């Protein structure tokens, strides 16, 4: 209990330290390749539902019990689903391009489609796991060449709070998906090792894991990758009650990121984000690249689970 209280207080101090007093971050902007905002409201979706593919990634049972009218379902399920696979024992790995393209095409999605991803906290899990599933699918679609992928702010619980649902399943016209993958987006352990101390490395795991107090079951060494800075993914969202979690304002997210990256959006050659197995890392990858417009951010998909197989972690050293 004392440890939990300590890290609650510590998290508050760290968040405050990342937001400079009296400063304002005005430079953030989504990439110019986007035609829709990366985070959209339920009001926006209600007004534009006929122009987008509403992709519900909740379980099939949850979808069948009720969903946003017009939405289609392709669940995100660990360890295997259309969105992730397990490779060499590593969780949350990107599927082979051929399999991924088959999935995307089966949903009627083209590279020019506008996608709005709908997710929700999963019962019995920390709420941020379900939220990170949404950013993971978004990152995967962007990797596959779909530029206009957005997240529904507040997810399905926010929609239910203001709009109606249905159990009617819409028809889908499959297509042959022909996209261009971003091969440079995901990087290996070797790549990260070569760029230690030459890149800004972001650890998106919970602070207690970063500091080495908690050891996760899939990465049996305490601490973090040498030189990494802590920027926990759960800090991205604010609780609104009734299982509703919304993204912090972009200005706040921008100042948090700037506090860790010291404002280096352009001139620092490399930036890398990782987490435990590749879930939380997707959340900061999405926010940094799609909301804030950071450049040259690499996604270490193997994350801590792979890193500890070959290299050591370092617990945080207090001065």
XYZ file of N, CA and C in Angstrom, residues 152-313:
486
model
N -11.839 7.179 -31.554
C -13.015 7.818 -30.965
C -12.712 8.161 -29.515
N -12.690 9.439 -29.187
C -12.368 9.879 -27.834
C -13.441 9.398 -26.857
N -12.994 8.715 -25.822
C -13.938 8.149 -24.859
C -14.461 6.786 -25.245
N -14.235 6.386 -26.501
C -14.611 5.064 -26.953
C -16.104 4.777 -26.900
N -16.412 3.493 -26.869
C -17.816 3.076 -26.858
C -18.573 3.596 -25.631
N -17.966 3.602 -24.429
C -18.709 4.138 -23.279
C -19.127 5.598 -23.464
N -18.293 6.388 -24.113
C -18.652 7.784 -24.354
C -19.811 7.878 -25.342
N -19.798 7.022 -26.361
C -20.894 7.019 -27.329
C -22.218 6.676 -26.643
N -22.205 5.629 -25.841
C -23.427 5.185 -25.159
C -23.975 6.281 -24.251
N -23.100 7.116 -23.741
C -23.516 8.185 -22.838
C -24.360 9.252 -23.532
N -24.268 9.319 -24.880
C -25.010 10.375 -25.555
C -25.788 9.961 -26.785
N -25.548 8.746 -27.273
C -26.177 8.325 -28.528
C -26.689 6.892 -28.427
N -27.524 6.522 -29.383
C -28.128 5.202 -29.392
C -27.228 4.145 -30.001
N -27.595 2.892 -29.759
C -26.843 1.755 -30.277
C -27.783 0.832 -31.042
N -27.208 -0.190 -31.630
C -27.985 -1.148 -32.406
C -27.351 -2.522 -32.282
N -28.084 -3.547 -32.679
C -27.520 -4.890 -32.818
C -27.489 -5.312 -34.280
N -27.907 -4.434 -35.163
C -27.911 -4.733 -36.594
C -26.485 -4.692 -37.139
N -26.121 -5.721 -37.890
C -24.774 -5.820 -38.450
C -24.803 -5.372 -39.908
N -24.012 -4.373 -40.277
C -24.047 -3.878 -41.656
C -23.356 -4.830 -42.620
N -23.731 -4.754 -43.879
C -23.049 -5.515 -44.919
C -21.699 -4.869 -45.218
N -20.728 -5.704 -45.557
C -19.392 -5.220 -45.909
C -19.051 -5.712 -47.302
N -18.541 -4.825 -48.136
C -18.088 -5.193 -49.471
C -16.570 -5.340 -49.441
N -16.061 -6.572 -49.432
C -14.606 -6.764 -49.379
C -13.924 -6.193 -50.618
N -12.667 -5.819 -50.448
C -11.853 -5.316 -51.546
C -10.500 -6.015 -51.495
N -9.755 -5.892 -52.572
C -8.360 -6.331 -52.562
C -7.519 -5.149 -52.107
N -7.000 -5.239 -50.907
C -6.265 -4.100 -50.354
C -4.873 -4.019 -50.967
N -4.529 -2.845 -51.449
C -3.213 -2.607 -52.048
C -2.607 -1.358 -51.413
N -1.874 -1.563 -50.353
C -1.243 -0.454 -49.649
C 0.268 -0.573 -49.691
N 0.926 0.433 -49.167
C 2.386 0.455 -49.083
C 2.781 0.497 -47.618
N 3.457 -0.543 -47.163
C 3.816 -0.611 -45.749
C 4.998 0.303 -45.445
N 5.019 0.777 -44.220
C 6.120 1.609 -43.735
C 7.126 0.700 -43.043
N 8.048 0.161 -43.801
C 8.992 -0.817 -43.270
C 9.932 -0.230 -42.226
N 10.127 1.081 -42.258
C 11.034 1.697 -41.300
C 10.402 2.047 -39.972
N 9.128 1.754 -39.813
C 8.410 2.167 -38.601
C 8.800 1.328 -37.382
N 8.874 0.013 -37.555
C 9.216 -0.886 -36.462
C 10.706 -1.225 -36.510
N 11.339 -1.275 -35.334
C 12.775 -1.538 -35.282
C 13.064 -2.705 -34.348
N 14.275 -3.234 -34.466
C 14.695 -4.425 -33.738
C 15.486 -4.066 -32.481
N 15.762 -5.085 -31.672
C 16.606 -4.896 -30.491
C 17.995 -4.433 -30.901
N 18.488 -4.983 -31.991
C 19.816 -4.585 -32.471
C 19.839 -3.110 -32.836
N 18.787 -2.643 -33.487
C 18.697 -1.222 -33.846
C 18.730 -0.357 -32.584
N 17.938 -0.733 -31.589
C 17.902 0.044 -30.347
C 19.274 0.039 -29.686
N 19.916 -1.130 -29.640
C 21.249 -1.238 -29.019
C 22.243 -0.313 -29.701
N 22.189 -0.229 -31.011
C 23.126 0.622 -31.749
C 22.881 2.104 -31.496
N 21.648 2.452 -31.085
C 21.306 3.860 -30.920
C 21.207 4.294 -29.455
N 21.675 3.447 -28.534
C 21.713 3.874 -27.139
C 22.563 5.129 -27.017
N 22.041 6.106 -26.273
C 22.714 7.381 -26.021
C 22.803 8.262 -27.259
N 22.338 7.782 -28.390
C 22.310 8.613 -29.603
C 20.884 8.892 -30.047
N 19.927 8.367 -29.314
C 18.511 8.573 -29.623
C 17.761 8.885 -28.332
N 16.661 9.586 -28.468
C 15.747 9.756 -27.339
C 14.914 8.486 -27.234
N 15.023 7.772 -26.129
C 14.290 6.522 -25.931
C 13.221 6.744 -24.866
N 11.994 6.423 -25.212
C 10.849 6.632 -24.325
C 10.348 5.287 -23.821
N 10.240 5.146 -22.520
C 9.677 3.959 -21.882
C 8.229 4.276 -21.518
N 7.282 3.612 -22.180
C 5.857 3.910 -21.997
C 5.195 3.058 -20.925
N 5.970 2.247 -20.206
C 5.397 1.401 -19.160
C 5.060 2.224 -17.919
N 4.375 1.595 -16.976
C 4.075 2.256 -15.713
C 5.370 2.655 -15.013
N 5.308 3.729 -14.233
C 6.509 4.270 -13.604
C 7.187 3.265 -12.680
N 6.408 2.473 -11.927
C 7.021 1.522 -11.003
C 7.801 0.442 -11.737
N 7.398 0.123 -12.962
C 8.138 -0.845 -13.767
C 9.423 -0.203 -14.279
N 9.323 1.010 -14.761
C 10.502 1.743 -15.239
C 11.559 1.855 -14.145
N 11.126 2.201 -12.929
C 12.080 2.405 -11.842
C 12.666 1.097 -11.318
N 12.066 -0.024 -11.648
C 12.594 -1.308 -11.215
C 11.964 -1.848 -9.957
N 10.903 -1.213 -9.461
C 10.207 -1.691 -8.265
C 9.343 -2.900 -8.597
N 8.689 -2.867 -9.750
C 7.842 -3.965 -10.210
C 8.492 -4.640 -11.408
N 8.490 -5.964 -11.410
C 8.990 -6.742 -12.543
C 7.804 -7.439 -13.189
N 7.596 -7.196 -14.467
C 6.474 -7.806 -15.182
C 6.810 -9.246 -15.561
N 5.805 -10.112 -15.674
C 6.069 -11.538 -15.893
C 6.745 -11.855 -17.217
N 6.586 -10.991 -18.211
C 7.157 -11.281 -19.526
C 8.536 -10.646 -19.727
N 9.045 -9.923 -18.731
C 10.384 -9.334 -18.807
C 10.998 -9.423 -17.417
N 11.870 -10.411 -17.209
C 12.273 -10.788 -15.854
C 13.479 -10.027 -15.312
N 13.758 -8.855 -15.846
C 14.842 -8.025 -15.325
C 14.275 -6.670 -14.910
N 14.706 -6.191 -13.758
C 14.172 -4.941 -13.224
C 14.793 -3.732 -13.906
N 13.962 -2.709 -14.108
C 14.473 -1.454 -14.639
C 14.089 -1.209 -16.078
N 14.922 -0.428 -16.765
C 14.591 0.043 -18.106
C 15.806 -0.046 -19.017
N 15.579 0.153 -20.293
C 16.672 0.199 -21.262
C 17.573 1.383 -20.919
N 18.893 1.209 -20.933
C 19.795 2.306 -20.562
C 19.516 3.584 -21.353
N 19.416 4.682 -20.628
C 19.196 5.977 -21.252
C 17.753 6.331 -21.516
N 16.834 5.399 -21.262
C 15.420 5.664 -21.543
C 14.825 6.606 -20.505
N 13.869 7.406 -20.950
C 13.123 8.301 -20.067
C 11.715 7.758 -19.882
N 11.142 7.978 -18.713
C 9.814 7.448 -18.398
C 8.718 8.402 -18.854
N 7.787 7.872 -19.631
C 6.596 8.615 -20.050
C 5.440 7.614 -20.116
N 4.860 7.255 -18.976
C 3.863 6.179 -18.927
C 2.635 6.453 -19.789
N 2.222 5.458 -20.534
C 1.059 5.601 -21.412
C -0.223 5.945 -20.657
N -0.466 5.409 -19.445
C -1.709 5.773 -18.756
C -1.872 7.271 -18.512
N -0.788 8.031 -18.557
C -0.883 9.472 -18.366
C -1.548 10.174 -19.549
N -1.723 9.472 -20.643
C -2.318 10.075 -21.846
C -3.789 10.417 -21.629
N -4.478 9.638 -20.789
C -5.932 9.764 -20.662
C -6.339 10.331 -19.306
N -7.516 10.938 -19.284
C -8.135 11.407 -18.049
C -9.427 10.626 -17.810
N -9.655 10.121 -16.598
C -10.917 9.427 -16.300
C -12.066 10.415 -16.188
N -13.195 10.045 -16.789
C -14.389 10.888 -16.750
C -15.536 10.216 -16.004
N -15.313 9.010 -15.495
C -16.356 8.269 -14.800
C -17.078 7.314 -15.724
N -17.707 6.280 -15.142
C -18.487 5.296 -15.905
C -17.673 4.662 -17.025
N -16.430 4.303 -16.708
C -15.547 3.637 -17.668
C -15.209 4.511 -18.876
N -15.384 5.805 -18.756
C -15.059 6.725 -19.849
C -13.697 7.355 -19.570
N -12.800 7.212 -20.527
C -11.475 7.823 -20.445
C -11.244 8.604 -21.733
N -10.905 9.870 -21.595
C -10.679 10.713 -22.766
C -9.229 11.170 -22.804
N -8.757 11.469 -24.010
C -7.393 11.947 -24.178
C -7.222 13.311 -23.501
N -6.089 13.511 -22.874
C -5.752 14.841 -22.395
C -5.704 15.807 -23.577
N -5.866 17.077 -23.284
C -5.770 18.100 -24.314
C -4.411 18.016 -25.004
N -4.397 18.271 -26.305
C -3.164 18.159 -27.078
C -2.060 19.056 -26.535
N -2.415 20.225 -26.020
C -1.403 21.122 -25.465
C -0.715 20.494 -24.257
N -1.485 19.812 -23.409
C -0.909 19.140 -22.244
C -0.035 17.976 -22.691
N -0.523 17.178 -23.628
C 0.277 16.067 -24.147
C 1.564 16.583 -24.773
N 1.467 17.703 -25.481
C 2.648 18.283 -26.108
C 3.678 18.733 -25.097
N 3.232 19.307 -23.999
C 4.164 19.763 -22.977
C 4.776 18.587 -22.226
N 3.991 17.539 -22.002
C 4.539 16.339 -21.380
C 5.636 15.742 -22.250
N 5.371 15.630 -23.544
C 6.359 15.069 -24.462
C 7.592 15.954 -24.546
N 7.376 17.254 -24.606
C 8.494 18.183 -24.693
C 9.371 18.115 -23.452
N 8.755 17.843 -22.298
C 9.529 17.723 -21.078
C 10.491 16.561 -21.114
N 10.112 15.476 -21.795
C 10.974 14.307 -21.914
C 11.932 14.442 -23.094
N 11.411 14.900 -24.224
C 12.222 15.006 -25.437
C 12.913 16.357 -25.560
N 12.663 17.228 -24.602
C 13.298 18.539 -24.552
C 13.055 19.336 -25.826
N 11.854 19.157 -26.390
C 11.450 19.961 -27.540
C 12.056 19.547 -28.856
N 12.811 18.449 -28.879
C 13.547 18.081 -30.091
C 12.658 17.304 -31.053
N 11.820 17.978 -31.776
C 10.953 17.288 -32.732
C 11.683 16.997 -34.029
N 12.658 17.796 -34.393
C 13.236 17.698 -35.726
C 14.721 17.341 -35.714
N 15.537 18.057 -34.910
C 16.966 17.921 -35.128
C 17.576 16.687 -34.503
N 16.985 16.131 -33.485
C 17.519 14.894 -32.913
C 17.315 13.781 -33.933
N 18.394 13.077 -34.330
C 18.266 12.115 -35.431
C 17.230 11.019 -35.198
N 17.204 10.454 -33.989
C 16.353 9.287 -33.765
C 15.566 9.419 -32.469
N 14.368 8.849 -32.497
C 13.550 8.720 -31.298
C 12.941 7.322 -31.331
N 12.885 6.673 -30.183
C 12.404 5.292 -30.102
C 11.448 5.183 -28.919
N 10.337 4.498 -29.115
C 9.413 4.255 -28.011
C 9.234 2.748 -27.836
N 9.193 2.304 -26.580
C 8.979 0.887 -26.281
C 8.156 0.780 -25.005
N 7.733 -0.443 -24.706
C 6.997 -0.697 -23.460
C 7.303 -2.109 -23.006
N 6.285 -2.849 -22.562
C 6.499 -4.218 -22.126
C 6.475 -5.206 -23.269
N 5.381 -5.164 -24.068
C 5.235 -6.094 -25.191
C 4.784 -5.406 -26.481
N 4.530 -4.099 -26.442
C 4.142 -3.392 -27.664
C 2.760 -2.775 -27.641
N 2.097 -2.767 -26.482
C 0.779 -2.148 -26.382
C 0.855 -0.680 -26.017
N 1.384 -0.398 -24.825
C 1.500 0.985 -24.371
C 2.362 1.829 -25.312
N 3.388 1.225 -25.899
C 4.247 1.985 -26.818
C 3.444 2.541 -27.981
N 2.433 1.796 -28.423
C 1.615 2.270 -29.545
C 0.862 3.541 -29.187
N 0.533 3.698 -27.906
C -0.237 4.872 -27.489
C 0.590 6.142 -27.618
N 1.824 6.097 -27.140
C 2.671 7.277 -27.309
C 3.126 7.427 -28.749
N 3.325 6.330 -29.466
C 3.670 6.466 -30.890
C 2.554 7.212 -31.612
N 1.308 6.840 -31.351
C 0.176 7.483 -32.015
C 0.079 8.954 -31.623
N 0.176 9.243 -30.337
C 0.060 10.630 -29.883
C 1.199 11.483 -30.431
N 2.416 10.985 -30.331
C 3.568 11.779 -30.755
C 3.573 12.033 -32.254
N 3.268 11.015 -33.046
C 3.355 11.182 -34.501
C 2.087 11.752 -35.111
N 0.929 11.296 -34.654
C -0.325 11.668 -35.310
C -0.987 12.896 -34.688
N -0.813 13.108 -33.398
C -1.417 14.263 -32.728
C -0.444 15.434 -32.670
N 0.803 15.154 -32.306
C 1.778 16.216 -32.069
C 2.725 16.456 -33.235
N 2.763 15.548 -34.191
C 3.575 15.773 -35.382
C 5.059 15.527 -35.216
N 5.452 14.698 -34.250
C 6.869 14.364 -34.113
C 7.337 13.561 -35.323
N 8.601 13.769 -35.674
C 9.177 13.123 -36.837
C 10.150 12.023 -36.404
N 10.311 11.044 -37.259
C 11.353 10.026 -37.113
C 11.279 9.296 -35.776
N 10.076 8.942 -35.374
C 9.881 8.164 -34.152
C 9.742 6.695 -34.518
N 10.624 5.879 -33.981
C 10.612 4.449 -34.251
C 9.877 3.704 -33.137
N 9.284 2.602 -33.513
C 8.481 1.773 -32.606
C 9.235 0.460 -32.400
N 9.744 0.246 -31.169
C 10.420 -1.010 -30.852
C 9.364 -2.011 -30.416
N 8.938 -2.847 -31.354
C 7.798 -3.731 -31.136
C 8.116 -4.851 -30.158
N 9.334 -5.392 -30.205
C 9.704 -6.454 -29.270
C 9.721 -5.986 -27.830
N 10.041 -4.716 -27.646
C 9.997 -4.039 -26.349
C 10.763 -4.804 -25.262
N 10.388 -4.596 -24.008
C 11.142 -5.171 -22.894
C 11.179 -6.693 -22.954
N 10.102 -7.303 -23.452
C 10.055 -8.764 -23.509
C 11.209 -9.317 -24.332
N 11.515 -8.670 -25.450
C 12.628 -9.122 -26.282
C 13.959 -8.634 -25.734
N 14.020 -7.387 -25.282
C 15.284 -6.787 -24.858
C 15.977 -7.617 -23.778
N 15.213 -8.087 -22.789
C 15.833 -8.796 -21.664
C 16.391 -10.154 -22.076
N 16.049 -10.635 -23.243
C 16.634 -11.888 -23.726
C 18.112 -11.715 -24.055
N 18.496 -10.511 -24.432
C 19.844 -10.279 -24.938
C 20.653 -9.284 -24.115
N 19.974 -8.359 -23.454
C 20.673 -7.260 -22.782
C 20.093 -7.040 -21.387
N 20.823 -6.281 -20.594
C 20.380 -5.964 -19.242
C 19.517 -4.710 -19.220
N 18.686 -4.625 -18.200
C 17.984 -3.402 -17.850
C 18.785 -2.691 -16.756
